[in-house]
Amino acid sequence: MSTTQPNAEVNRRQAPASRPFAVTALSLTGVLVVGQLYSVLPLLAPVARDWGADQSTVAWTVTAFAIAYATGFLVSGPAADRFGPRRVIIAGGLATAALTGAVALAPGAAAGLALRALQGFAAASFAPAAFSYIATRVEAERRVTAITWLTSSFLAAAVIGQLAAQALEQSIGWQGVFAASAVALAVAALGLRFVLAPDQSPQPSGGGAVSGMLGLLRDRRLLLLYGATTTVLLGFVGVYSGLQLSGPAWLTGDAQALLTLRAGALPAMLAVPLLSSRLARYSPGTRVPAALIGAAVTAAVTGLVADLGPVALGVSLLAFAGCVAVAAPALIQAIGMRAGAARGSATALYTFALFVGAGLGPQLATVLSELGFTAVALGTAAVLAVGGALALAALLRRAGD
């Protein structure tokens, strides 16, 4: 055998350990970056008014961002390996800040859609590089918890991004929301320059990442898990988009009630990392189908109880968010275990599938919103049930291997 692998192991052991607060800083930045995907949801009405478009057209700004975001992972993952995660995070963060500010200046829907797509592509620099940093700079005994915090921050961004945008829009307008986000992203990128440990020497580029991804896509069990991954944020974003577009009559026009419902999901997002040691008693292959089926059931319940008032809807949304928060990190663990040495490529494909689903969520909600929120919730429940079935098929396939 060549000495390449032993030398790589020596370099890994000699690499500087993660600096204090690095995981915290990455998780907070993750909320800010991923929150850009969801910040448009509570802004649909004012943006549509200023652009002279309808809300269904403006909803495409979420999809444009998400599809470009997901596609960008396939580029930024190999870039992080080539140039180092710290360099990619900082450069990508500054580019994202500039493009976020540009969205505030968009004169209409066409320009807004184009700028949101560019913003999403730039924002894709963060997640794969952050996962790479944790894999190479965080001690092994802390790594699973760090990944769970980072993944949970991405999910929490779906709630916090909407909360912040809704609250700020009332005082500074939707353009102010994007301007403030641009400043925050720039500050975060520059701050991470001092928090993250320096990158190691750049590695030679090549076709290894692409060939690794193609190899993973030949694995039928991984294909089932990637299919299940697509349903996670499709269902989650679909439900919250449905609340915005066709919520129950008592919620219509009540911005404070909608703000409260969105905030009510945060305890579930925070609880999952704290319960990670207990959840780890069950294998990822067991947690994934259980969580997705639970999400399907609670999504359906959400639609059925929505007219009963804020307490019933709030409790069902909390349970729904908790199931989604369990499913997402369990999926990346299950995929990583199956991928073995190709975890970097597997993570890029995971984030790609996850946020393709996020981009499709508003479109599902838009199509079903004319039938009311119950139809949106039941539609997303069906999608999540398919995800649970795919994950269960992957589990059964493993048992048969």
Short mmCIF file of N, CA and C in Angstrom, two decimals, residues 47-139:
data_model
loop_
_atom_site.label_atom_id
_atom_site.label_comp_id
_atom_site.label_asym_id
_atom_site.label_seq_id
_atom_site.Cartn_x
_atom_site.Cartn_y
_atom_site.Cartn_z
N VAL A 47 -44.02 42.28 -0.77
CA VAL A 47 -43.17 42.19 -1.95
C VAL A 47 -44.04 42.16 -3.21
N ALA A 48 -45.11 41.36 -3.17
CA ALA A 48 -46.01 41.29 -4.32
C ALA A 48 -46.62 42.66 -4.63
N ARG A 49 -46.97 43.38 -3.59
CA ARG A 49 -47.57 44.71 -3.78
C ARG A 49 -46.58 45.66 -4.46
N ASP A 50 -45.34 45.68 -3.99
CA ASP A 50 -44.34 46.60 -4.54
C ASP A 50 -43.89 46.20 -5.94
N TRP A 51 -43.90 44.90 -6.22
CA TRP A 51 -43.48 44.44 -7.53
C TRP A 51 -44.63 44.39 -8.54
N GLY A 52 -45.83 44.63 -8.07
CA GLY A 52 -46.98 44.55 -8.96
C GLY A 52 -47.25 43.15 -9.44
N ALA A 53 -47.00 42.16 -8.58
CA ALA A 53 -47.19 40.75 -8.93
C ALA A 53 -48.11 40.10 -7.91
N ASP A 54 -48.56 38.89 -8.21
CA ASP A 54 -49.36 38.18 -7.21
C ASP A 54 -48.46 37.34 -6.31
N GLN A 55 -49.01 36.87 -5.19
CA GLN A 55 -48.20 36.16 -4.21
C GLN A 55 -47.67 34.84 -4.76
N SER A 56 -48.42 34.18 -5.62
CA SER A 56 -47.95 32.91 -6.18
C SER A 56 -46.69 33.12 -7.03
N THR A 57 -46.61 34.27 -7.70
CA THR A 57 -45.39 34.58 -8.47
C THR A 57 -44.22 34.84 -7.54
N VAL A 58 -44.47 35.61 -6.48
CA VAL A 58 -43.41 35.93 -5.53
C VAL A 58 -42.93 34.66 -4.80
N ALA A 59 -43.83 33.69 -4.62
CA ALA A 59 -43.45 32.43 -3.97
C ALA A 59 -42.33 31.72 -4.74
N TRP A 60 -42.21 32.02 -6.03
CA TRP A 60 -41.13 31.43 -6.82
C TRP A 60 -39.77 31.93 -6.37
N THR A 61 -39.71 33.04 -5.62
CA THR A 61 -38.41 33.50 -5.12
C THR A 61 -37.84 32.52 -4.11
N VAL A 62 -38.73 31.81 -3.40
CA VAL A 62 -38.27 30.76 -2.48
C VAL A 62 -37.72 29.59 -3.29
N THR A 63 -38.46 29.19 -4.31
CA THR A 63 -38.02 28.07 -5.14
C THR A 63 -36.73 28.39 -5.89
N ALA A 64 -36.63 29.60 -6.44
CA ALA A 64 -35.42 29.99 -7.16
C ALA A 64 -34.20 29.92 -6.26
N PHE A 65 -34.34 30.44 -5.03
CA PHE A 65 -33.26 30.38 -4.06
C PHE A 65 -32.91 28.93 -3.76
N ALA A 66 -33.93 28.12 -3.45
CA ALA A 66 -33.69 26.76 -2.97
C ALA A 66 -33.07 25.88 -4.03
N ILE A 67 -33.53 25.98 -5.28
CA ILE A 67 -32.96 25.14 -6.33
C ILE A 67 -31.51 25.54 -6.60
N ALA A 68 -31.23 26.85 -6.68
CA ALA A 68 -29.85 27.31 -6.86
C ALA A 68 -28.99 26.93 -5.66
N TYR A 69 -29.58 27.02 -4.47
CA TYR A 69 -28.89 26.66 -3.23
C TYR A 69 -28.50 25.19 -3.26
N ALA A 70 -29.45 24.33 -3.61
CA ALA A 70 -29.18 22.90 -3.65
C ALA A 70 -28.13 22.58 -4.71
N THR A 71 -28.24 23.21 -5.87
CA THR A 71 -27.27 22.97 -6.94
C THR A 71 -25.87 23.42 -6.53
N GLY A 72 -25.81 24.53 -5.80
CA GLY A 72 -24.52 25.06 -5.36
C GLY A 72 -23.75 24.11 -4.46
N PHE A 73 -24.45 23.24 -3.74
CA PHE A 73 -23.77 22.28 -2.87
C PHE A 73 -22.85 21.36 -3.66
N LEU A 74 -23.27 21.02 -4.88
CA LEU A 74 -22.48 20.11 -5.70
C LEU A 74 -21.17 20.74 -6.14
N VAL A 75 -21.10 22.08 -6.06
CA VAL A 75 -19.87 22.81 -6.39
C VAL A 75 -19.08 23.14 -5.13
N SER A 76 -19.79 23.62 -4.11
CA SER A 76 -19.10 24.10 -2.90
C SER A 76 -18.52 22.97 -2.07
N GLY A 77 -19.11 21.77 -2.14
CA GLY A 77 -18.53 20.65 -1.40
C GLY A 77 -17.12 20.34 -1.85
N PRO A 78 -16.90 20.08 -3.17
CA PRO A 78 -15.53 19.89 -3.65
C PRO A 78 -14.64 21.11 -3.44
N ALA A 79 -15.22 22.33 -3.51
CA ALA A 79 -14.42 23.53 -3.30
C ALA A 79 -13.87 23.59 -1.88
N ALA A 80 -14.68 23.17 -0.90
CA ALA A 80 -14.21 23.16 0.48
C ALA A 80 -13.06 22.18 0.66
N ASP A 81 -13.13 21.03 -0.05
CA ASP A 81 -12.03 20.07 0.02
C ASP A 81 -10.78 20.63 -0.66
N ARG A 82 -10.97 21.39 -1.72
CA ARG A 82 -9.83 21.89 -2.50
C ARG A 82 -9.16 23.09 -1.82
N PHE A 83 -9.95 24.05 -1.39
CA PHE A 83 -9.38 25.30 -0.89
C PHE A 83 -9.41 25.42 0.64
N GLY A 84 -10.17 24.57 1.30
CA GLY A 84 -10.28 24.63 2.76
C GLY A 84 -11.62 25.22 3.17
N PRO A 85 -12.24 24.66 4.20
CA PRO A 85 -13.59 25.12 4.60
C PRO A 85 -13.62 26.57 5.08
N ARG A 86 -12.57 27.01 5.79
CA ARG A 86 -12.58 28.38 6.31
C ARG A 86 -12.58 29.40 5.17
N ARG A 87 -11.77 29.18 4.15
CA ARG A 87 -11.72 30.10 3.01
C ARG A 87 -13.07 30.15 2.29
N VAL A 88 -13.67 28.98 2.09
CA VAL A 88 -14.94 28.92 1.37
C VAL A 88 -16.06 29.59 2.17
N ILE A 89 -16.08 29.37 3.49
CA ILE A 89 -17.11 29.98 4.34
C ILE A 89 -17.02 31.50 4.30
N ILE A 90 -15.80 32.03 4.42
CA ILE A 90 -15.64 33.49 4.47
C ILE A 90 -15.95 34.12 3.11
N ALA A 91 -15.36 33.59 2.04
CA ALA A 91 -15.60 34.16 0.71
C ALA A 91 -17.07 34.03 0.32
N GLY A 92 -17.65 32.86 0.58
CA GLY A 92 -19.06 32.66 0.26
C GLY A 92 -19.97 33.54 1.09
N GLY A 93 -19.62 33.75 2.35
CA GLY A 93 -20.44 34.61 3.21
C GLY A 93 -20.46 36.06 2.73
N LEU A 94 -19.31 36.56 2.30
CA LEU A 94 -19.25 37.93 1.81
C LEU A 94 -20.02 38.07 0.49
N ALA A 95 -19.92 37.07 -0.38
CA ALA A 95 -20.68 37.10 -1.63
C ALA A 95 -22.18 37.05 -1.35
N THR A 96 -22.57 36.22 -0.39
CA THR A 96 -23.98 36.13 -0.03
C THR A 96 -24.49 37.45 0.51
N ALA A 97 -23.67 38.12 1.31
CA ALA A 97 -24.06 39.42 1.87
C ALA A 97 -24.31 40.43 0.76
N ALA A 98 -23.42 40.48 -0.22
CA ALA A 98 -23.57 41.44 -1.32
C ALA A 98 -24.84 41.17 -2.12
N LEU A 99 -25.11 39.91 -2.41
CA LEU A 99 -26.28 39.57 -3.21
C LEU A 99 -27.57 39.75 -2.41
N THR A 100 -27.52 39.55 -1.11
CA THR A 100 -28.70 39.77 -0.27
C THR A 100 -29.09 41.24 -0.29
N GLY A 101 -28.08 42.11 -0.19
CA GLY A 101 -28.35 43.54 -0.29
C GLY A 101 -28.92 43.92 -1.64
N ALA A 102 -28.46 43.23 -2.70
CA ALA A 102 -28.94 43.54 -4.05
C ALA A 102 -30.42 43.21 -4.21
N VAL A 103 -30.90 42.16 -3.52
CA VAL A 103 -32.32 41.79 -3.61
C VAL A 103 -33.20 42.96 -3.17
N ALA A 104 -32.75 43.70 -2.16
CA ALA A 104 -33.53 44.84 -1.66
C ALA A 104 -33.72 45.90 -2.74
N LEU A 105 -32.85 45.92 -3.74
CA LEU A 105 -32.91 46.93 -4.80
C LEU A 105 -33.65 46.44 -6.04
N ALA A 106 -34.11 45.18 -6.02
CA ALA A 106 -34.77 44.61 -7.20
C ALA A 106 -36.03 45.41 -7.54
N PRO A 107 -36.17 45.85 -8.80
CA PRO A 107 -37.32 46.67 -9.18
C PRO A 107 -38.58 45.88 -9.48
N GLY A 108 -38.44 44.57 -9.72
CA GLY A 108 -39.61 43.78 -10.07
C GLY A 108 -39.35 42.29 -9.92
N ALA A 109 -40.34 41.48 -10.30
CA ALA A 109 -40.27 40.04 -10.08
C ALA A 109 -39.15 39.38 -10.87
N ALA A 110 -38.95 39.78 -12.12
CA ALA A 110 -37.92 39.14 -12.95
C ALA A 110 -36.53 39.32 -12.34
N ALA A 111 -36.20 40.57 -12.00
CA ALA A 111 -34.90 40.83 -11.39
C ALA A 111 -34.81 40.17 -10.03
N GLY A 112 -35.91 40.20 -9.27
CA GLY A 112 -35.91 39.59 -7.94
C GLY A 112 -35.66 38.10 -8.00
N LEU A 113 -36.28 37.42 -8.95
CA LEU A 113 -36.07 35.98 -9.10
C LEU A 113 -34.62 35.68 -9.45
N ALA A 114 -34.03 36.45 -10.36
CA ALA A 114 -32.64 36.23 -10.76
C ALA A 114 -31.69 36.45 -9.59
N LEU A 115 -31.91 37.53 -8.85
CA LEU A 115 -31.03 37.83 -7.72
C LEU A 115 -31.18 36.81 -6.60
N ARG A 116 -32.41 36.32 -6.38
CA ARG A 116 -32.60 35.29 -5.35
C ARG A 116 -31.89 34.00 -5.74
N ALA A 117 -31.88 33.67 -7.03
CA ALA A 117 -31.16 32.47 -7.46
C ALA A 117 -29.65 32.63 -7.22
N LEU A 118 -29.11 33.80 -7.56
CA LEU A 118 -27.69 34.04 -7.31
C LEU A 118 -27.38 34.05 -5.82
N GLN A 119 -28.28 34.62 -5.04
CA GLN A 119 -28.11 34.63 -3.59
C GLN A 119 -28.07 33.20 -3.06
N GLY A 120 -28.96 32.35 -3.54
CA GLY A 120 -28.99 30.96 -3.10
C GLY A 120 -27.73 30.20 -3.47
N PHE A 121 -27.23 30.45 -4.69
CA PHE A 121 -26.01 29.76 -5.12
C PHE A 121 -24.83 30.15 -4.25
N ALA A 122 -24.74 31.43 -3.91
CA ALA A 122 -23.64 31.89 -3.05
C ALA A 122 -23.80 31.33 -1.63
N ALA A 123 -25.03 31.31 -1.13
CA ALA A 123 -25.27 30.81 0.23
C ALA A 123 -24.93 29.34 0.38
N ALA A 124 -24.93 28.60 -0.75
CA ALA A 124 -24.62 27.17 -0.70
C ALA A 124 -23.19 26.90 -0.29
N SER A 125 -22.36 27.93 -0.27
CA SER A 125 -20.97 27.75 0.15
C SER A 125 -20.86 27.36 1.62
N PHE A 126 -21.89 27.65 2.42
CA PHE A 126 -21.74 27.51 3.86
C PHE A 126 -21.87 26.07 4.36
N ALA A 127 -22.98 25.40 4.07
CA ALA A 127 -23.27 24.13 4.73
C ALA A 127 -22.22 23.05 4.50
N PRO A 128 -21.83 22.73 3.25
CA PRO A 128 -20.81 21.68 3.08
C PRO A 128 -19.49 22.05 3.75
N ALA A 129 -19.10 23.32 3.68
CA ALA A 129 -17.85 23.74 4.30
C ALA A 129 -17.93 23.63 5.82
N ALA A 130 -19.11 23.96 6.39
CA ALA A 130 -19.28 23.86 7.84
C ALA A 130 -19.21 22.40 8.28
N PHE A 131 -19.85 21.50 7.54
CA PHE A 131 -19.77 20.07 7.87
C PHE A 131 -18.33 19.59 7.73
N SER A 132 -17.61 20.06 6.71
CA SER A 132 -16.22 19.67 6.51
C SER A 132 -15.35 20.15 7.67
N TYR A 133 -15.60 21.38 8.13
CA TYR A 133 -14.83 21.91 9.25
C TYR A 133 -15.03 21.04 10.50
N ILE A 134 -16.29 20.68 10.77
CA ILE A 134 -16.57 19.85 11.94
C ILE A 134 -15.90 18.49 11.81
N ALA A 135 -15.93 17.91 10.61
CA ALA A 135 -15.35 16.59 10.40
C ALA A 135 -13.85 16.57 10.60
N THR A 136 -13.18 17.70 10.31
CA THR A 136 -11.72 17.73 10.37
C THR A 136 -11.15 18.47 11.58
N ARG A 137 -11.95 19.30 12.24
CA ARG A 137 -11.41 20.13 13.30
C ARG A 137 -12.07 19.93 14.66
N VAL A 138 -13.15 19.18 14.73
CA VAL A 138 -13.82 18.95 16.01
C VAL A 138 -13.45 17.55 16.50
N GLU A 139 -13.14 17.45 17.79
CA GLU A 139 -12.73 16.18 18.36
C GLU A 139 -13.80 15.12 18.16
#
